[in-house]
Short mmCIF file of C-alpha atoms and ligand atoms in Angstrom, two decimals:
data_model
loop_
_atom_site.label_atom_id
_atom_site.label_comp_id
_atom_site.label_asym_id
_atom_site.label_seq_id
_atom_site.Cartn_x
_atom_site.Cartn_y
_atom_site.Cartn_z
CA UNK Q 120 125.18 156.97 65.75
CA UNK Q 121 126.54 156.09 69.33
CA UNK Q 122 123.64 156.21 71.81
CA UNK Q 123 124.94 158.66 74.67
CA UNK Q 124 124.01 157.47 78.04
CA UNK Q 125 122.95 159.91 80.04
CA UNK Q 126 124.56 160.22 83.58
CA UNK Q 127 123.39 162.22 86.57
CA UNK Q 128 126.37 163.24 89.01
CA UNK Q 129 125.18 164.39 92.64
CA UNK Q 130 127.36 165.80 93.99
CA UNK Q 131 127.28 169.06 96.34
CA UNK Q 132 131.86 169.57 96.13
CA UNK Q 133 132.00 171.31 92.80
CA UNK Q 134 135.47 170.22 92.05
CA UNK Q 135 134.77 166.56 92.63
CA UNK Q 136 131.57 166.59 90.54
CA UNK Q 137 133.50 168.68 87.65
CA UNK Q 138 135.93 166.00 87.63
CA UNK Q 139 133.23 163.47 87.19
CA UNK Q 140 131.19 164.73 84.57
CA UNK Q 141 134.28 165.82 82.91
CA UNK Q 142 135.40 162.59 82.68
CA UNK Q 143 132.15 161.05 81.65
CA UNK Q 144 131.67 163.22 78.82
CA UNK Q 145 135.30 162.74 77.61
CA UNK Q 146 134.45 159.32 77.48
CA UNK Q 147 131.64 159.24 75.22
CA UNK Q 148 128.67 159.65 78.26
CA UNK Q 149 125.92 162.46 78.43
CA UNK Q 150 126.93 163.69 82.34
CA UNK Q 151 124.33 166.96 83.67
CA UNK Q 152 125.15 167.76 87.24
CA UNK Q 153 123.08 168.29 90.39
CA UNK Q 154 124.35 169.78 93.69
CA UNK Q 155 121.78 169.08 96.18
CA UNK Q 156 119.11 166.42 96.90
CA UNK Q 157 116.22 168.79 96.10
CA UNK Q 158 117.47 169.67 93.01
CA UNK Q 159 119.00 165.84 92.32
CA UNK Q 160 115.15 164.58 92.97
CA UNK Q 161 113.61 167.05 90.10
CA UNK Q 162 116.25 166.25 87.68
CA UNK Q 163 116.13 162.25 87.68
CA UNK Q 164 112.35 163.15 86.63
CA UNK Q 165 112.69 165.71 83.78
CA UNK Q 166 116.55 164.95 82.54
CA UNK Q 167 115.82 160.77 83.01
CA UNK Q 168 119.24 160.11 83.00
CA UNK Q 169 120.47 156.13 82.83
CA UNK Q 170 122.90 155.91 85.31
CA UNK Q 171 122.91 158.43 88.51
CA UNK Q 172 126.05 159.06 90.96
CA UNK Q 173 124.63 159.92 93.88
CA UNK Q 174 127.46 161.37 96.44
CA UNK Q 175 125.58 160.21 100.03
CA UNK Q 176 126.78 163.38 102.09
CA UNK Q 177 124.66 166.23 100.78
CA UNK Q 178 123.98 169.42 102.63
CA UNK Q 179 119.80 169.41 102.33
CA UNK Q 180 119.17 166.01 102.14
CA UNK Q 181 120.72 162.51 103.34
CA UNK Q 182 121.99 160.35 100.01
CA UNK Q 183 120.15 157.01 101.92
CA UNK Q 184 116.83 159.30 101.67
CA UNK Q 185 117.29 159.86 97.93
CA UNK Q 186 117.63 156.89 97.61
CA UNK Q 187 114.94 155.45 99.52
CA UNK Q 188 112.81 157.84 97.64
CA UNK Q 189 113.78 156.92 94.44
CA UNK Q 190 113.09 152.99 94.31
CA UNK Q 191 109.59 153.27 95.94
CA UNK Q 192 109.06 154.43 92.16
CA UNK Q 193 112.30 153.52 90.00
CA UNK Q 194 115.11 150.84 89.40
CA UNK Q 195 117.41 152.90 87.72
CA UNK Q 196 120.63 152.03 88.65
CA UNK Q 197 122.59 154.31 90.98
CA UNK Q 198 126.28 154.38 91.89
CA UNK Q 199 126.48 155.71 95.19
CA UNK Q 200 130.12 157.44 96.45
CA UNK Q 201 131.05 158.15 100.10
CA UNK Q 202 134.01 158.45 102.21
CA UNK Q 203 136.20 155.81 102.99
CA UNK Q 204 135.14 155.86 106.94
CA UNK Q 205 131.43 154.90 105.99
CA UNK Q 206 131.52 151.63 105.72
CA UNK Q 207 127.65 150.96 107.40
CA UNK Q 208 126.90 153.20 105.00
CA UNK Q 209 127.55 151.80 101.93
CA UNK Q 210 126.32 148.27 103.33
CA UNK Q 211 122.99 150.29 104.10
CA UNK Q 212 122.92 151.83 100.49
CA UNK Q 213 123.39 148.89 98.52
CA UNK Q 214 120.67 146.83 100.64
CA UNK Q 215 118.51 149.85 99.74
CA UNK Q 216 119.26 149.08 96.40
CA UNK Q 217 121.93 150.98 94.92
CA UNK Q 218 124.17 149.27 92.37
CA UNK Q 219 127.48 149.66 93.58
CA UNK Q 220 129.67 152.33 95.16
CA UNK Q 221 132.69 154.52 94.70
CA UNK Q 222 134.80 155.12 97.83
CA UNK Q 223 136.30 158.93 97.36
CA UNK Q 224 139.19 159.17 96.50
CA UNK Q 225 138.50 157.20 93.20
CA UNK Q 226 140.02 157.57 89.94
CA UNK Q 227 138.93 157.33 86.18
CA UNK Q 228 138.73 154.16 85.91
CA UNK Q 229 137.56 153.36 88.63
CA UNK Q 230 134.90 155.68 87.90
CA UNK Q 231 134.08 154.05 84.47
CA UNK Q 232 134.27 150.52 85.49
CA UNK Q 233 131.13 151.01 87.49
CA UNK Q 234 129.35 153.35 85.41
CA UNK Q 235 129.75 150.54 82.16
CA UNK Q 236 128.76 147.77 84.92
CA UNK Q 237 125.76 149.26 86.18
CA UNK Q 238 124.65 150.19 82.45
CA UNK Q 239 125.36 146.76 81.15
CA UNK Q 240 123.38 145.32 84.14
CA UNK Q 241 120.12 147.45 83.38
CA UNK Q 242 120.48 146.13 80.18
CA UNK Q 243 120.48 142.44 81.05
CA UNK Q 244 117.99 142.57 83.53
CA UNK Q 245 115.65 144.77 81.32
CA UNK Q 246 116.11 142.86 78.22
CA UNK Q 247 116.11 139.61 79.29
CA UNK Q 248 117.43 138.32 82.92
CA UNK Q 249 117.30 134.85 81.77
CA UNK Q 250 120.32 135.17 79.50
CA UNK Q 251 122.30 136.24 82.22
CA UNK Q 252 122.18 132.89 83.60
CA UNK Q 253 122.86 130.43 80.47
CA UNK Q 254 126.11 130.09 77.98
CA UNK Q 255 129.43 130.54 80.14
CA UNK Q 256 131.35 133.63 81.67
CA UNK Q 257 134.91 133.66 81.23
CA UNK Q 258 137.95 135.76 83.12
CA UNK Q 259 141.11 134.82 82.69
CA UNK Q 260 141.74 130.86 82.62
CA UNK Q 261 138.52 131.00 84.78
CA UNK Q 262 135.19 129.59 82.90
CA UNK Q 263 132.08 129.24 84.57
CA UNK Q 264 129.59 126.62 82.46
CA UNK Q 265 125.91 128.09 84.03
CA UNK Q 266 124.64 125.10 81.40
CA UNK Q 267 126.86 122.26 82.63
CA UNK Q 268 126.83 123.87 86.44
CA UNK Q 269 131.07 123.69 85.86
CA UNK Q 270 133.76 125.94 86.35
CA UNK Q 271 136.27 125.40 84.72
CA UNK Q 272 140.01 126.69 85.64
CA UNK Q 273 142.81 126.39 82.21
CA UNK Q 274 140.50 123.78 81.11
CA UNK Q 275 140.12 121.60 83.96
CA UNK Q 276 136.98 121.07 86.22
CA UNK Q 277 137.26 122.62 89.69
CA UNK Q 278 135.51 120.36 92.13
CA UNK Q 279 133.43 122.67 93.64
CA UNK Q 280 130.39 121.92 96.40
CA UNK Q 281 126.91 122.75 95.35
CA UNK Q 282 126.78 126.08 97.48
CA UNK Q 283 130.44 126.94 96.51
CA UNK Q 284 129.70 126.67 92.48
CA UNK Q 285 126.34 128.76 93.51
CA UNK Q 286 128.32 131.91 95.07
CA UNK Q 287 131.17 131.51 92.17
CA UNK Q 288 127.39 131.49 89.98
CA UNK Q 289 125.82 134.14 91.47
CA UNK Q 290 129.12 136.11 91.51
CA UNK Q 291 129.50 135.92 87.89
CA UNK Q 292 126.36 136.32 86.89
CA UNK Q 293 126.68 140.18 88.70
CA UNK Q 294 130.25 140.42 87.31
CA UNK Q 295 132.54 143.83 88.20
CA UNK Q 296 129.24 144.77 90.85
CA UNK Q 297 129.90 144.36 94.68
CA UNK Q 298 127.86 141.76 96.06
CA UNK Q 299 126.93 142.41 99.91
CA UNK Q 300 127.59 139.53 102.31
CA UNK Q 301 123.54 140.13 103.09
CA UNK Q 302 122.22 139.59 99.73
CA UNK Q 303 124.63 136.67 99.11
CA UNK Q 304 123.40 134.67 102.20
CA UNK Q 305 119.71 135.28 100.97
CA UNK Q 306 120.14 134.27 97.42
CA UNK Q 307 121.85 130.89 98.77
CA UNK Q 308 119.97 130.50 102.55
CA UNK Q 309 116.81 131.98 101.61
CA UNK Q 310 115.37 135.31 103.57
CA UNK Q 311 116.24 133.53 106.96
CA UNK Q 312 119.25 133.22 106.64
CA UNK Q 313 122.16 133.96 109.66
CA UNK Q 314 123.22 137.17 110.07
CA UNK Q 315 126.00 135.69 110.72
CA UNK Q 316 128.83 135.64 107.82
CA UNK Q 317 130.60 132.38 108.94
CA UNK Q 318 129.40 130.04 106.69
CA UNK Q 319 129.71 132.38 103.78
CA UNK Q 320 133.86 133.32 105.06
CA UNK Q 321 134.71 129.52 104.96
CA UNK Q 322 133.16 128.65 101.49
CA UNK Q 323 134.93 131.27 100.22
CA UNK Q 324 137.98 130.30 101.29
CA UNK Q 325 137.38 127.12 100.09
CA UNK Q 326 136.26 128.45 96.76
CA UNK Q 327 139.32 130.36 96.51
CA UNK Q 328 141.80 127.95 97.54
CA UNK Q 329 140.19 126.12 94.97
CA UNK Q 330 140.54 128.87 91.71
CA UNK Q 331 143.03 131.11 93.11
CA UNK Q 332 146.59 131.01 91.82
CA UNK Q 333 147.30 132.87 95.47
CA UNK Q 334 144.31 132.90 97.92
CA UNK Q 335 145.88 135.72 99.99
CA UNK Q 336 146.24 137.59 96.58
CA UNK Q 337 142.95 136.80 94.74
CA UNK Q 338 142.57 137.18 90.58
CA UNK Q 339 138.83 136.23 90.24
CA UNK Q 340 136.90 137.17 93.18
CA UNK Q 341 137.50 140.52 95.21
CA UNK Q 342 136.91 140.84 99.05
CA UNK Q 343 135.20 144.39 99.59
CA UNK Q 344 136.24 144.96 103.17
CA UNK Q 345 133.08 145.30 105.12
CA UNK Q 346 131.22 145.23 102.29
CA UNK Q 347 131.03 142.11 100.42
CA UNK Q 348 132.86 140.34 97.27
CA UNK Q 349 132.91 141.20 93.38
CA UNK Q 350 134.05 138.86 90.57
CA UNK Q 351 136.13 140.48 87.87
CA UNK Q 352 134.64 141.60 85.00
CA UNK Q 353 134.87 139.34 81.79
CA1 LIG T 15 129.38 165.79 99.56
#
């Protein structure tokens, strides 16, 4: 039997978390619904859902304080939705440790691309986050060899610096998951790293005019505007 994941949507707009759980459940997930950040808090402990939506503009409570609240005791992985407009805050949420983020409006699959991204990554990191990093990921033409330290693009090897092969790495390994410009720059720089983008722009324009068919146009890595980058999913 097909394990159900179980999904909590916060969400205090009934019509937008109806058309959530709706389409979770029509798509094989377990969705139970919560409409404020009391009530949101209580159910994460006795529904333990996989995944939760958390919608960061609640009436009782502020989604960044659920979510601060949550990971001084829990990973589980949370997708957190706001309003187009809130950039800072979805830079601030994902730093806090959410998974990713939905920008309203959003559609299905939208919706179900990061629901079955943030599930697979629990899985890798829980199981074993070692196997993340070996074998190759592939997308498209694009192959990246984490044994060889290659990528490879229709077959050929891309000549790619050290740090550029590590963000194309490090992208990959987090595949269809937003990567913040932040957490980028202290996976490659270390914790003191610049708070200043620059570096991290011009090796990925190198990078892409290096994979991409059309840099202005990119296939394999996403620019989130404000936000950070994601690598298409496999
Ligand atoms: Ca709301």
């Amino acid at each position: 039997m097909k394990i159900r994941e179980k999904i909590l949507v916060v969400e205090d707009e009934k019509s937008i978390s109806h058309f959530i759980s709706s389409t979770l459940s029509n798509n094989g997930y377990d969705p139970m619904e919560a409409h404020s950040g009391k009530e949101a808090l209580s159910m994460i402990s006795s529904y333990c859902p996989d995944v939760v939506i958390l919608d960061l503009g609640l009436p009782d409570m502020d989604g960044l304080e659920i979510l601060r609240e949550l990971r001084t005791w829990s990973s589980l992985p949370v997708v957190v939705v706001s309003a187009r407009t809130h950039e800072r805050d979805k830079v601030e949420a994902l730093d806090l440790g959410a998974d990713d983020y939905l920008t309203k409006p959003f559609g299905t699959d939208e919706l179900l691309a990061r629901v079955r991204t943030a599930i697979r990554h629990t899985r890798t990191t829980s199981e074993n986050s070692e196997i993340a990093r070996q074998g190759t990921y592939t997308v498209g033409d694009l192959v990246i060899d984490y044994n060889k330290h290659q990528v490879l693009l229709g077959g050929e090897n891309v000549h790619l610096t050290v740090n550029e092969f590590r963000i194309v790495a490090l992208l990959g390994k987090f595949s269809g998951k937003v990567l913040t410009y932040a957490y980028i720059m202290k996976e490659l720089w270390g914790p003191r790293a610049d708070s200043d983008n620059q570096i991290l722009r011009v090796n990925m324009a190198n990078i892409r005019r290096k994979i991409e068919k059309n840099p202005a146009e990119p296939q394999y890595i996403f620019t989130e505007a404000g936000v950070g980058y994601r690598m298409a999913e496999e």
